[in-house]
Short mmCIF file of C-alpha atoms in Angstrom, two decimals:
data_model
loop_
_atom_site.label_atom_id
_atom_site.label_comp_id
_atom_site.label_asym_id
_atom_site.label_seq_id
_atom_site.Cartn_x
_atom_site.Cartn_y
_atom_site.Cartn_z
CA UNK A 1 4.69 -28.36 -33.59
CA UNK A 2 3.97 -24.83 -34.67
CA UNK A 3 5.23 -21.96 -32.51
CA UNK A 4 1.72 -21.06 -31.50
CA UNK A 5 0.98 -24.59 -30.34
CA UNK A 6 4.17 -24.58 -28.26
CA UNK A 7 3.19 -21.29 -26.65
CA UNK A 8 -0.29 -22.59 -25.91
CA UNK A 9 1.10 -25.75 -24.39
CA UNK A 10 3.61 -23.89 -22.19
CA UNK A 11 0.86 -21.57 -21.06
CA UNK A 12 -1.43 -24.44 -20.17
CA UNK A 13 1.29 -26.11 -18.15
CA UNK A 14 2.02 -22.83 -16.39
CA UNK A 15 -1.56 -22.47 -15.19
CA UNK A 16 -1.71 -26.12 -14.19
CA UNK A 17 1.30 -25.58 -11.92
CA UNK A 18 -0.23 -22.39 -10.49
CA UNK A 19 -3.46 -24.15 -9.58
CA UNK A 20 -1.69 -27.17 -8.14
CA UNK A 21 0.52 -24.90 -6.01
CA UNK A 22 -2.51 -23.02 -4.73
CA UNK A 23 -4.15 -26.33 -3.82
CA UNK A 24 -1.01 -27.55 -2.09
CA UNK A 25 -0.49 -24.45 0.06
CA UNK A 26 -4.10 -23.93 1.04
CA UNK A 27 -3.48 -22.01 4.27
CA UNK A 28 -1.13 -19.65 2.46
CA UNK A 29 -3.69 -19.17 -0.28
CA UNK A 30 -6.38 -18.28 2.26
CA UNK A 31 -4.14 -15.72 3.97
CA UNK A 32 -3.35 -14.05 0.64
CA UNK A 33 -7.00 -14.08 -0.30
CA UNK A 34 -7.83 -12.32 2.97
CA UNK A 35 -5.02 -9.89 2.17
CA UNK A 36 -6.52 -9.01 -1.23
CA UNK A 37 -10.02 -8.77 0.17
CA UNK A 38 -9.05 -6.49 3.07
CA UNK A 39 -7.00 -4.22 0.80
CA UNK A 40 -9.96 -3.44 -1.44
CA UNK A 41 -12.51 -3.53 1.38
CA UNK A 42 -10.67 -0.90 3.44
CA UNK A 43 -10.22 1.33 0.37
CA UNK A 44 -13.92 1.15 -0.45
CA UNK A 45 -14.96 1.54 3.18
CA UNK A 46 -12.92 4.74 3.43
CA UNK A 47 -14.58 6.06 0.25
CA UNK A 48 -18.01 5.13 1.58
CA UNK A 49 -17.50 6.79 4.95
CA UNK A 50 -16.19 10.00 3.39
CA UNK A 51 -18.94 10.16 0.78
CA UNK A 52 -21.59 9.66 3.45
CA UNK A 53 -20.48 12.96 4.95
CA UNK A 54 -19.80 14.67 1.63
CA UNK A 55 -22.39 13.32 -0.85
CA UNK A 56 -20.60 14.45 -4.03
CA UNK A 57 -17.03 14.79 -5.22
CA UNK A 58 -16.77 16.99 -8.31
CA UNK A 59 -20.19 15.74 -9.38
CA UNK A 60 -19.48 12.08 -8.60
CA UNK A 61 -21.61 10.21 -6.06
CA UNK A 62 -20.46 7.21 -4.02
CA UNK A 63 -22.08 4.69 -6.37
CA UNK A 64 -20.35 6.32 -9.34
CA UNK A 65 -17.04 6.34 -7.47
CA UNK A 66 -17.58 2.64 -6.67
CA UNK A 67 -18.07 2.06 -10.41
CA UNK A 68 -14.87 4.03 -11.08
CA UNK A 69 -13.05 1.88 -8.52
CA UNK A 70 -14.45 -1.37 -9.90
CA UNK A 71 -13.30 -0.52 -13.45
CA UNK A 72 -9.79 0.14 -12.15
CA UNK A 73 -9.90 -3.01 -10.04
CA UNK A 74 -10.94 -5.17 -13.00
CA UNK A 75 -8.05 -3.94 -15.16
CA UNK A 76 -5.60 -4.07 -12.26
CA UNK A 77 -6.67 -7.58 -11.25
CA UNK A 78 -6.44 -8.81 -14.84
CA UNK A 79 -2.92 -7.41 -15.00
CA UNK A 80 -2.05 -9.01 -11.65
CA UNK A 81 -3.38 -12.36 -12.83
CA UNK A 82 -1.65 -12.46 -16.22
CA UNK A 83 1.37 -10.19 -16.01
CA UNK A 84 2.43 -9.91 -12.37
CA UNK A 85 5.78 -11.67 -12.81
CA UNK A 86 7.18 -8.82 -14.88
CA UNK A 87 7.76 -7.05 -11.56
CA UNK A 88 10.39 -9.67 -10.69
CA UNK A 89 12.65 -8.71 -13.61
CA UNK A 90 14.79 -6.23 -11.61
CA UNK A 91 15.42 -8.95 -9.03
CA UNK A 92 16.32 -11.48 -11.75
CA UNK A 93 18.75 -8.96 -13.25
CA UNK A 94 20.35 -8.36 -9.86
CA UNK A 95 20.90 -12.04 -9.04
CA UNK A 96 21.74 -13.09 -12.61
CA UNK A 97 18.73 -15.37 -12.97
CA UNK A 98 17.72 -13.43 -16.08
CA UNK A 99 20.49 -15.15 -18.06
CA UNK A 100 18.37 -18.27 -18.06
CA UNK A 101 15.78 -16.81 -20.39
CA UNK A 102 18.44 -16.09 -23.02
CA UNK A 103 19.53 -19.68 -23.41
CA UNK A 104 16.06 -21.10 -23.92
CA UNK A 105 14.49 -21.09 -27.39
CA UNK A 106 11.38 -19.12 -26.45
CA UNK A 107 10.48 -15.44 -26.41
CA UNK A 108 12.13 -13.93 -23.28
CA UNK A 109 9.09 -11.89 -22.24
CA UNK A 110 6.86 -14.93 -22.63
CA UNK A 111 9.23 -16.88 -20.41
CA UNK A 112 9.09 -14.17 -17.76
CA UNK A 113 5.29 -14.18 -17.87
CA UNK A 114 5.18 -17.94 -17.45
CA UNK A 115 7.49 -18.22 -14.47
CA UNK A 116 5.37 -20.29 -12.10
CA UNK A 117 4.46 -18.83 -8.75
CA UNK A 118 1.41 -18.84 -6.60
CA UNK A 119 -1.03 -16.92 -8.74
CA UNK A 120 -4.70 -17.61 -8.53
CA UNK A 121 -7.39 -15.45 -10.18
CA UNK A 122 -9.01 -14.66 -6.82
CA UNK A 123 -8.60 -10.90 -7.20
CA UNK A 124 -10.17 -11.04 -10.64
CA UNK A 125 -13.18 -12.90 -9.26
CA UNK A 126 -13.58 -10.29 -6.51
CA UNK A 127 -13.26 -7.55 -9.13
CA UNK A 128 -16.02 -9.06 -11.26
CA UNK A 129 -18.32 -9.31 -8.22
CA UNK A 130 -17.65 -5.70 -7.30
CA UNK A 131 -18.18 -4.64 -10.90
CA UNK A 132 -21.60 -6.32 -10.98
CA UNK A 133 -22.59 -4.65 -7.70
CA UNK A 134 -21.29 -1.24 -8.78
CA UNK A 135 -23.10 -1.55 -12.11
CA UNK A 136 -26.36 -2.20 -10.26
CA UNK A 137 -25.76 0.83 -7.99
CA UNK A 138 -24.42 3.33 -10.48
CA UNK A 139 -26.84 2.40 -13.29
CA UNK A 140 -24.70 3.10 -16.36
CA UNK A 141 -26.47 2.94 -19.72
CA UNK A 142 -26.35 -0.75 -20.60
CA UNK A 143 -26.66 -1.10 -24.35
CA UNK A 144 -24.83 -2.89 -27.09
CA UNK A 145 -21.84 -0.48 -26.74
CA UNK A 146 -21.49 -1.35 -23.07
CA UNK A 147 -21.49 -5.08 -23.77
CA UNK A 148 -19.00 -4.84 -26.63
CA UNK A 149 -16.66 -2.23 -25.21
CA UNK A 150 -16.53 -3.13 -21.52
CA UNK A 151 -14.35 -6.26 -21.95
CA UNK A 152 -12.12 -4.36 -24.42
CA UNK A 153 -11.76 -1.46 -21.99
CA UNK A 154 -10.73 -3.84 -19.20
CA UNK A 155 -8.17 -5.56 -21.45
CA UNK A 156 -6.90 -2.16 -22.56
CA UNK A 157 -6.61 -1.06 -18.93
CA UNK A 158 -4.69 -4.20 -18.02
CA UNK A 159 -2.34 -3.55 -20.96
CA UNK A 160 -1.72 0.02 -19.76
CA UNK A 161 -0.90 -1.24 -16.28
CA UNK A 162 1.29 -4.00 -17.71
CA UNK A 163 3.07 -1.71 -20.19
CA UNK A 164 4.08 0.78 -17.51
CA UNK A 165 5.29 -2.02 -15.23
CA UNK A 166 7.29 -3.41 -18.15
CA UNK A 167 8.83 0.00 -18.88
CA UNK A 168 9.93 0.34 -15.27
CA UNK A 169 11.18 -3.25 -15.08
CA UNK A 170 13.20 -2.71 -18.27
CA UNK A 171 15.00 0.23 -16.63
CA UNK A 172 16.65 -2.42 -14.43
CA UNK A 173 18.92 -3.31 -17.39
CA UNK A 174 20.58 0.07 -16.87
CA UNK A 175 19.99 0.88 -13.19
CA UNK A 176 20.07 -2.02 -10.82
CA UNK A 177 17.59 -0.54 -8.35
CA UNK A 178 14.30 0.77 -9.67
CA UNK A 179 12.29 0.57 -6.44
CA UNK A 180 11.85 4.33 -6.14
CA UNK A 181 10.48 4.64 -9.65
CA UNK A 182 8.23 1.69 -9.06
CA UNK A 183 6.81 3.25 -5.91
CA UNK A 184 5.84 6.47 -7.64
CA UNK A 185 4.07 4.62 -10.48
CA UNK A 186 2.47 2.29 -7.95
CA UNK A 187 1.06 5.20 -5.98
CA UNK A 188 -0.22 7.00 -9.07
CA UNK A 189 -1.87 3.81 -10.26
CA UNK A 190 -3.37 2.66 -6.97
CA UNK A 191 -4.26 5.88 -5.19
CA UNK A 192 -4.67 8.58 -7.82
CA UNK A 193 -7.09 6.41 -9.84
CA UNK A 194 -9.47 6.23 -6.88
CA UNK A 195 -10.87 9.69 -7.61
CA UNK A 196 -12.07 11.44 -10.78
CA UNK A 197 -8.93 13.07 -12.20
CA UNK A 198 -10.79 16.37 -12.55
CA UNK A 199 -9.97 17.06 -8.88
CA UNK A 200 -6.23 17.35 -9.64
CA UNK A 201 -4.25 20.28 -10.95
CA UNK A 202 -3.74 20.58 -14.72
CA UNK A 203 -0.23 19.08 -14.74
CA UNK A 204 -1.30 15.91 -12.94
CA UNK A 205 -4.33 15.50 -15.24
CA UNK A 206 -2.04 15.73 -18.27
CA UNK A 207 0.43 13.22 -16.78
CA UNK A 208 -2.37 10.75 -16.02
CA UNK A 209 -3.76 11.15 -19.54
CA UNK A 210 -0.68 11.27 -21.76
CA UNK A 211 2.48 10.27 -19.88
CA UNK A 212 1.30 7.49 -17.55
CA UNK A 213 -2.22 7.07 -18.99
CA UNK A 214 -3.78 5.45 -15.94
CA UNK A 215 -6.86 7.65 -16.49
CA UNK A 216 -7.72 5.36 -19.41
CA UNK A 217 -8.01 2.42 -17.00
CA UNK A 218 -11.07 3.91 -15.35
CA UNK A 219 -11.74 7.65 -15.45
CA UNK A 220 -12.36 8.14 -19.18
CA UNK A 221 -14.35 4.92 -19.75
CA UNK A 222 -16.41 5.54 -16.57
CA UNK A 223 -17.16 9.09 -17.73
CA UNK A 224 -18.51 7.68 -20.98
CA UNK A 225 -20.52 4.81 -19.58
CA UNK A 226 -22.02 6.90 -16.77
CA UNK A 227 -22.86 9.61 -19.29
CA UNK A 228 -21.01 12.36 -17.40
CA UNK A 229 -19.42 15.47 -18.82
CA UNK A 230 -15.68 15.14 -19.03
CA UNK A 231 -14.40 18.19 -17.15
CA UNK A 232 -10.77 17.30 -16.56
CA UNK A 233 -9.44 18.18 -20.02
CA UNK A 234 -12.83 18.92 -21.63
CA UNK A 235 -12.54 16.06 -24.09
CA UNK A 236 -15.45 14.36 -25.80
CA UNK A 237 -16.76 11.54 -23.58
CA UNK A 238 -16.21 9.07 -26.44
CA UNK A 239 -12.48 9.31 -25.59
CA UNK A 240 -13.25 6.63 -23.01
CA UNK A 241 -13.76 4.13 -25.80
CA UNK A 242 -10.12 4.61 -26.87
CA UNK A 243 -8.82 2.67 -23.86
CA UNK A 244 -8.18 -0.55 -25.85
CA UNK A 245 -6.17 1.42 -28.43
CA UNK A 246 -4.24 3.27 -25.74
CA UNK A 247 -3.49 -0.08 -24.11
CA UNK A 248 -2.17 -1.60 -27.32
CA UNK A 249 -0.12 1.51 -28.10
CA UNK A 250 1.40 1.51 -24.59
CA UNK A 251 2.25 -2.15 -24.91
CA UNK A 252 3.98 -1.60 -28.28
CA UNK A 253 6.11 1.21 -26.86
CA UNK A 254 6.97 -0.81 -23.76
CA UNK A 255 7.78 -3.91 -25.80
CA UNK A 256 10.08 -1.95 -28.12
CA UNK A 257 11.86 -0.51 -25.08
CA UNK A 258 12.12 -4.00 -23.58
CA UNK A 259 13.86 -5.21 -26.78
CA UNK A 260 16.31 -2.32 -26.53
CA UNK A 261 16.91 -3.24 -22.89
CA UNK A 262 17.54 -6.90 -23.73
CA UNK A 263 20.06 -6.01 -26.46
CA UNK A 264 21.80 -3.60 -24.14
CA UNK A 265 22.03 -6.25 -21.43
CA UNK A 266 23.39 -8.92 -23.77
CA UNK A 267 25.92 -6.36 -24.93
CA UNK A 268 27.18 -5.93 -21.40
CA UNK A 269 27.50 -9.67 -20.84
CA UNK A 270 29.98 -10.26 -23.65
CA UNK P 1 20.01 -8.44 34.65
CA UNK P 2 21.65 -10.34 37.52
CA UNK P 3 24.94 -8.59 36.91
CA UNK P 4 23.29 -5.21 37.25
CA UNK P 5 21.67 -3.32 34.42
CA UNK P 6 23.79 -1.17 32.11
CA UNK P 7 22.29 1.09 29.50
CA UNK P 8 25.41 1.52 27.32
CA UNK P 9 25.08 -1.63 25.21
CA UNK P 10 21.51 -0.71 24.34
CA UNK P 11 22.48 2.80 23.28
CA UNK P 12 25.09 1.18 21.05
CA UNK P 13 22.44 -1.15 19.52
CA UNK P 14 20.23 1.84 18.80
CA UNK P 15 23.13 3.71 17.16
CA UNK P 16 23.90 0.71 14.98
CA UNK P 17 20.27 0.41 13.87
CA UNK P 18 20.26 4.13 13.04
CA UNK P 19 23.40 3.79 10.92
CA UNK P 20 22.05 0.67 9.20
CA UNK P 21 18.79 2.36 8.22
CA UNK P 22 20.69 5.40 6.97
CA UNK P 23 22.54 3.28 4.40
CA UNK P 24 19.31 2.60 2.50
CA UNK P 25 19.37 6.09 1.04
CA UNK P 26 17.07 5.32 -1.86
CA UNK P 27 14.44 3.98 0.49
CA UNK P 28 14.67 7.12 2.59
CA UNK P 29 14.15 9.39 -0.43
CA UNK P 30 11.32 7.20 -1.64
CA UNK P 31 9.47 7.45 1.63
CA UNK P 32 9.69 11.25 1.61
CA UNK P 33 8.69 11.40 -2.08
CA UNK P 34 5.77 9.08 -1.56
CA UNK P 35 4.63 11.16 1.42
CA UNK P 36 4.75 14.36 -0.64
CA UNK P 37 2.63 12.71 -3.36
CA UNK P 38 0.12 11.61 -0.77
CA UNK P 39 -0.08 15.07 0.79
CA UNK P 40 -0.82 16.48 -2.68
CA UNK P 41 -3.46 13.81 -3.28
CA UNK P 42 -5.22 14.34 0.04
CA UNK P 43 -5.12 18.12 -0.42
CA UNK P 44 -6.89 17.83 -3.77
CA UNK P 45 -9.40 15.31 -2.38
CA UNK P 46 -10.42 17.48 0.58
CA UNK P 47 -10.50 20.65 -1.52
CA UNK P 48 -12.87 18.97 -3.98
CA UNK P 49 -15.07 17.62 -1.21
CA UNK P 50 -15.30 20.89 0.72
CA UNK P 51 -15.95 22.89 -2.45
CA UNK P 52 -19.32 21.24 -3.05
CA UNK P 53 -20.51 20.24 0.41
CA UNK P 54 -21.10 21.67 3.86
CA UNK P 55 -18.34 21.02 6.41
CA UNK P 56 -19.43 17.90 8.29
CA UNK P 57 -19.16 17.37 12.05
CA UNK P 58 -18.07 20.99 12.36
CA UNK P 59 -14.62 20.21 10.98
CA UNK P 60 -13.57 23.13 8.78
CA UNK P 61 -11.36 22.67 5.71
CA UNK P 62 -8.24 24.09 7.36
CA UNK P 63 -8.70 21.71 10.31
CA UNK P 64 -9.18 18.79 7.95
CA UNK P 65 -6.01 19.61 5.98
CA UNK P 66 -4.06 20.05 9.22
CA UNK P 67 -5.38 16.72 10.45
CA UNK P 68 -4.37 14.93 7.24
CA UNK P 69 -0.87 16.38 7.01
CA UNK P 70 -0.06 15.82 10.69
CA UNK P 71 -1.39 12.25 10.37
CA UNK P 72 0.88 11.63 7.37
CA UNK P 73 3.90 13.08 9.18
CA UNK P 74 3.13 10.90 12.20
CA UNK P 75 2.98 7.89 9.89
CA UNK P 76 6.67 8.36 9.06
CA UNK P 77 7.37 7.23 12.61
CA UNK P 78 4.38 4.98 13.23
CA UNK P 79 4.86 2.89 10.10
CA UNK P 80 8.30 1.79 11.26
CA UNK P 81 8.00 -1.82 12.31
CA UNK P 82 10.55 -1.56 15.12
CA UNK P 83 10.70 -5.23 16.03
CA UNK P 84 10.69 -6.80 12.56
CA UNK P 85 14.20 -7.94 13.49
CA UNK P 86 12.54 -10.74 15.49
CA UNK P 87 10.96 -12.10 12.32
CA UNK P 88 14.16 -11.85 10.27
CA UNK P 89 16.31 -13.48 12.94
CA UNK P 90 13.82 -16.27 13.48
CA UNK P 91 13.92 -17.11 9.82
CA UNK P 92 17.70 -17.31 9.53
CA UNK P 93 18.08 -18.89 12.94
CA UNK P 94 20.35 -16.20 14.36
CA UNK P 95 17.78 -15.54 17.07
CA UNK P 96 19.49 -18.27 19.09
CA UNK P 97 22.63 -16.15 19.46
CA UNK P 98 20.52 -13.22 20.69
CA UNK P 99 19.47 -15.38 23.61
CA UNK P 100 23.05 -16.38 24.39
CA UNK P 101 24.30 -12.81 24.67
CA UNK P 102 24.59 -11.33 28.16
CA UNK P 103 22.04 -8.67 27.19
CA UNK P 104 18.27 -8.98 27.32
CA UNK P 105 16.94 -10.03 23.89
CA UNK P 106 13.71 -8.06 24.26
CA UNK P 107 15.58 -4.88 25.18
CA UNK P 108 17.95 -5.50 22.28
CA UNK P 109 15.00 -5.52 19.86
CA UNK P 110 13.49 -2.47 21.53
CA UNK P 111 16.69 -0.45 21.23
CA UNK P 112 17.07 -1.53 17.62
CA UNK P 113 13.54 -0.25 17.01
CA UNK P 114 14.35 3.01 18.79
CA UNK P 115 17.34 3.53 16.49
CA UNK P 116 15.23 2.95 13.38
CA UNK P 117 12.56 5.30 14.69
CA UNK P 118 15.14 8.02 15.36
CA UNK P 119 16.25 7.94 11.72
CA UNK P 120 12.72 8.11 10.40
CA UNK P 121 11.89 10.92 12.83
CA UNK P 122 14.58 12.97 11.10
CA UNK P 123 12.60 12.74 7.87
CA UNK P 124 9.74 14.68 9.44
CA UNK P 125 11.50 18.02 9.05
CA UNK P 126 12.15 17.89 5.28
CA UNK P 127 8.69 16.38 4.75
CA UNK P 128 7.12 19.17 6.77
CA UNK P 129 9.00 21.64 4.59
CA UNK P 130 7.54 20.15 1.42
CA UNK P 131 4.09 19.96 3.01
CA UNK P 132 4.16 23.65 3.89
CA UNK P 133 4.78 24.46 0.23
CA UNK P 134 1.42 22.88 -0.57
CA UNK P 135 -0.82 23.43 2.43
CA UNK P 136 -1.26 25.69 5.40
CA UNK P 137 -1.06 23.85 8.71
CA UNK P 138 -2.70 25.22 11.86
CA UNK P 139 -0.42 25.82 14.83
CA UNK P 140 -2.01 24.67 18.10
CA UNK P 141 -1.78 26.49 21.42
CA UNK P 142 1.34 25.67 23.49
CA UNK P 143 -0.76 23.57 25.88
CA UNK P 144 -2.41 21.62 23.06
CA UNK P 145 0.99 21.11 21.40
CA UNK P 146 2.52 19.80 24.63
CA UNK P 147 -0.38 17.41 25.26
CA UNK P 148 -0.27 16.35 21.59
CA UNK P 149 3.37 15.31 21.88
CA UNK P 150 2.67 13.43 25.10
CA UNK P 151 -0.30 11.68 23.52
CA UNK P 152 1.72 10.89 20.36
CA UNK P 153 4.44 9.36 22.54
CA UNK P 154 1.92 7.11 24.29
CA UNK P 155 0.39 6.20 20.92
CA UNK P 156 3.86 5.34 19.65
CA UNK P 157 4.40 2.86 22.49
CA UNK P 158 0.93 1.32 21.97
CA UNK P 159 1.74 0.86 18.27
CA UNK P 160 5.18 -0.49 19.14
CA UNK P 161 3.73 -3.17 21.43
CA UNK P 162 1.06 -4.04 18.87
CA UNK P 163 3.81 -4.66 16.31
CA UNK P 164 5.85 -6.53 18.90
CA UNK P 165 2.95 -8.92 19.56
CA UNK P 166 2.47 -9.43 15.82
CA UNK P 167 6.16 -10.16 15.26
CA UNK P 168 6.19 -12.64 18.13
CA UNK P 169 3.52 -14.62 16.27
CA UNK P 170 6.40 -15.60 13.97
CA UNK P 171 7.69 -17.86 16.78
CA UNK P 172 4.76 -20.11 15.88
CA UNK P 173 4.12 -19.46 12.21
CA UNK P 174 7.52 -18.18 10.92
CA UNK P 175 5.67 -16.08 8.34
CA UNK P 176 3.74 -13.00 9.44
CA UNK P 177 4.08 -10.67 6.45
CA UNK P 178 0.55 -11.00 5.05
CA UNK P 179 -1.11 -10.96 8.47
CA UNK P 180 0.86 -7.88 9.47
CA UNK P 181 -0.16 -6.02 6.34
CA UNK P 182 -3.80 -6.96 6.91
CA UNK P 183 -3.62 -5.62 10.47
CA UNK P 184 -1.83 -2.51 9.18
CA UNK P 185 -4.56 -1.71 6.66
CA UNK P 186 -7.34 -2.28 9.16
CA UNK P 187 -5.47 -0.21 11.70
CA UNK P 188 -4.90 2.63 9.17
CA UNK P 189 -8.65 2.85 8.70
CA UNK P 190 -9.73 2.20 12.30
CA UNK P 191 -7.07 4.40 13.92
CA UNK P 192 -8.19 7.53 12.11
CA UNK P 193 -5.04 7.81 10.01
CA UNK P 194 -6.92 8.08 6.70
CA UNK P 195 -10.14 9.74 7.85
CA UNK P 196 -11.19 11.16 11.22
CA UNK P 197 -13.12 8.60 13.25
CA UNK P 198 -15.79 11.29 13.77
CA UNK P 199 -16.91 10.59 10.18
CA UNK P 200 -17.85 6.98 10.95
CA UNK P 201 -21.63 6.58 10.94
CA UNK P 202 -23.61 6.34 14.20
CA UNK P 203 -22.81 3.39 16.40
CA UNK P 204 -19.69 2.55 14.35
CA UNK P 205 -18.15 5.82 15.47
CA UNK P 206 -18.54 4.85 19.11
CA UNK P 207 -17.14 1.40 18.44
CA UNK P 208 -14.00 2.59 16.60
CA UNK P 209 -13.36 5.27 19.22
CA UNK P 210 -13.43 2.53 21.87
CA UNK P 211 -10.98 0.28 20.00
CA UNK P 212 -7.25 0.36 20.83
CA UNK P 213 -6.39 1.63 17.31
CA UNK P 214 -7.88 5.04 18.21
CA UNK P 215 -5.09 5.46 20.78
CA UNK P 216 -2.48 5.42 17.99
CA UNK P 217 -3.56 8.22 15.64
CA UNK P 218 -6.98 9.55 16.55
CA UNK P 219 -6.40 10.76 20.12
CA UNK P 220 -3.24 12.80 19.42
CA UNK P 221 -4.72 14.21 16.20
CA UNK P 222 -8.00 15.28 17.80
CA UNK P 223 -5.99 16.97 20.54
CA UNK P 224 -3.96 18.76 17.87
CA UNK P 225 -6.94 20.14 15.95
CA UNK P 226 -8.75 21.03 19.18
CA UNK P 227 -11.61 18.55 19.00
CA UNK P 228 -10.54 17.09 22.32
CA UNK P 229 -10.76 20.11 24.64
CA UNK P 230 -8.43 20.74 27.64
CA UNK P 231 -11.20 19.52 29.97
CA UNK P 232 -11.11 16.15 28.18
CA UNK P 233 -7.31 15.76 28.09
CA UNK P 234 -7.06 13.69 31.26
CA UNK P 235 -9.70 11.18 30.16
CA UNK P 236 -8.23 10.84 26.66
CA UNK P 237 -4.67 10.29 27.92
CA UNK P 238 -5.89 7.88 30.58
CA UNK P 239 -7.63 5.65 28.05
CA UNK P 240 -4.45 5.68 25.93
CA UNK P 241 -2.40 4.63 28.95
CA UNK P 242 -4.99 1.91 29.59
CA UNK P 243 -4.37 0.46 26.12
CA UNK P 244 -0.64 0.79 26.63
CA UNK P 245 -0.86 -1.32 29.77
CA UNK P 246 -3.07 -3.90 28.05
CA UNK P 247 -0.65 -4.31 25.15
CA UNK P 248 2.43 -4.29 27.38
CA UNK P 249 0.94 -7.09 29.48
CA UNK P 250 -0.14 -8.99 26.37
CA UNK P 251 3.36 -8.53 24.90
CA UNK P 252 4.97 -9.87 28.07
CA UNK P 253 2.73 -12.94 28.09
CA UNK P 254 3.39 -13.69 24.41
CA UNK P 255 7.12 -13.09 24.85
CA UNK P 256 7.29 -15.55 27.78
CA UNK P 257 5.43 -18.19 25.77
CA UNK P 258 7.64 -17.48 22.74
CA UNK P 259 10.80 -18.01 24.78
CA UNK P 260 9.52 -21.37 25.97
CA UNK P 261 8.63 -22.23 22.40
CA UNK P 262 12.15 -21.37 21.23
CA UNK P 263 13.67 -23.61 23.88
CA UNK P 264 11.43 -26.49 22.82
CA UNK P 265 12.38 -25.99 19.17
CA UNK P 266 16.05 -25.93 20.09
CA UNK P 267 15.92 -28.99 22.38
#
C-alpha cells in the first residue's frame, strides 16, 4: 500500500471510532452539544444586548459583528473538529505517553491528530448555520470571489488556530507546564476576535496581525467581504484574501518548530 | 455535633486548603494575567462603544468602566468553586472517609471552600493595582461602600450554595463538569457580570432582575455605582437574603438526599 493510502485508511478508521463512540455515549454527547451551543449563544446574546443599546462599534453594526463572529466560529470549529487533540501533547509529554508515537511507523503529528476521542462535528454544523444566518443579515457582496475564497479563508483560519496551538504544545518538550501560555493565546483567540481589532491600541493590533495572526481568522476577511474600510492598520481590504496563505505559512513555521521539539525530546530520552 | 461543637478543626481545614491552593503558583499568576487582559479588552470595548453612541440608561462611561472592573475583581472570588472537593472525593471514593470522621462533612467542605476563597481574595489587591494603571475607578461614598461589601458577602453565600447544590448532583451522576460550566456561562450573562442587567431589553430586564443570579453580581454592583439608591438598599438586600434562604434550604434538602444515596451505594 502506498503511504497515502495508509494515511487515508487510518483516518477513515479514526472517524469511524469517533462516530461510534458518540453513538455509544449518547447522553454525554447531548450534554457536550448543549455545552457548545450555550457557549456561543451566551457570547452572541451579550453582543446583541450591548449593540441594541449602542448601535455601532467603530462603524460595525450587530449584523456585521455577527458575521465577524461566525467567520471566527467556522475556522475555530473546523480546527476543533480536525486538530483538537494537539492540545493533549503537553499531557502526553508529562505522563510519558508521547513515547508511543515514536515507536510506530507513522508520522508523529498524524498519530497525535488521529488519537481517538469523542469528537463529533457538531460545533462545525452550528457554525455553518450561524454563518448562513449572519450572511443573510449582514449582506456581504456575494459574487464569484466570495464563493471561491470563503472556504479557503475558513481553512486558512483553522490552520492559523491549529498552528498556534501546535507551537504552544511543542513548548511542552522544554517546559513541562504550558498552561499559562495556553491561557493567554486562548483568551486572545476567543475573546479578542469578537470585536473589530480597530478598537484596540496599536500594539495589540500589530500582535493580532503579525505575531499571533488571529485577525486573519475573521477581521481582515470580514472587512473585505463586507466592503468596509480597514482602519486598524490602514491596509488594503484585499489583505483579507491572504488568510489561506497566512494559514499555510503559520503551519509551516509551527511544523518546523514541532520537528525541532521532537528531536530535542528524543535527545533527552537517550 | 453530639460531643459539642468545636471550631478549631474547621479553621485547620481552611488553613490547609489555603496552603494547597497557594502551591499552584502558575495557576495563580495565570488568573491575575488573564484578568488584566480582560480588563484591557473591556476598557477598549466600552471606549469604542461610548465614542460613537449616546450613553444608554443614563450610565456614563466612567460608571460603566467602574462596573466592569469591580465585576471582574469580584469574579476572582466568585469563580472559586468552593465545594468542588465533593465531586473529586466522590470520584475517587474517599468521600466515605469524610463521613467517618468525627467532624461534619458539610462543614468540612465549607471550610475548605473558605480557605480557597481566602487565597483568591488576596489576588484582588495586585489585580486592582494593575487595573488602576489602565482605568480610573470611581470611589463610592462610605455608606455605599459599606452596603456594597455587605451585599457582596450575601451574594458570595448565594453563589456558594448554588455551587454546592450543583456539586451535590454528582452524588447521582458522578460527572458534573459540563453542566456546571453551562450554568456558569448562563449565570455570567444573567447575573450582570458581563453586562449590566439594565441593558436587557424590555420585559427581559424585569425577568433577569427577578432571577436569583442577579443577587450574585448585579445587586452589589448597582449599589457600588449608585444605581440602587440608599432608599432602595433595604429592599435590594432583603431580596438577596430571600435567595440566600431559598438556596440554603434547597442545599440542605439535596444534601440530606445525597447522604441517603451514599449510604445506599455503600450498602
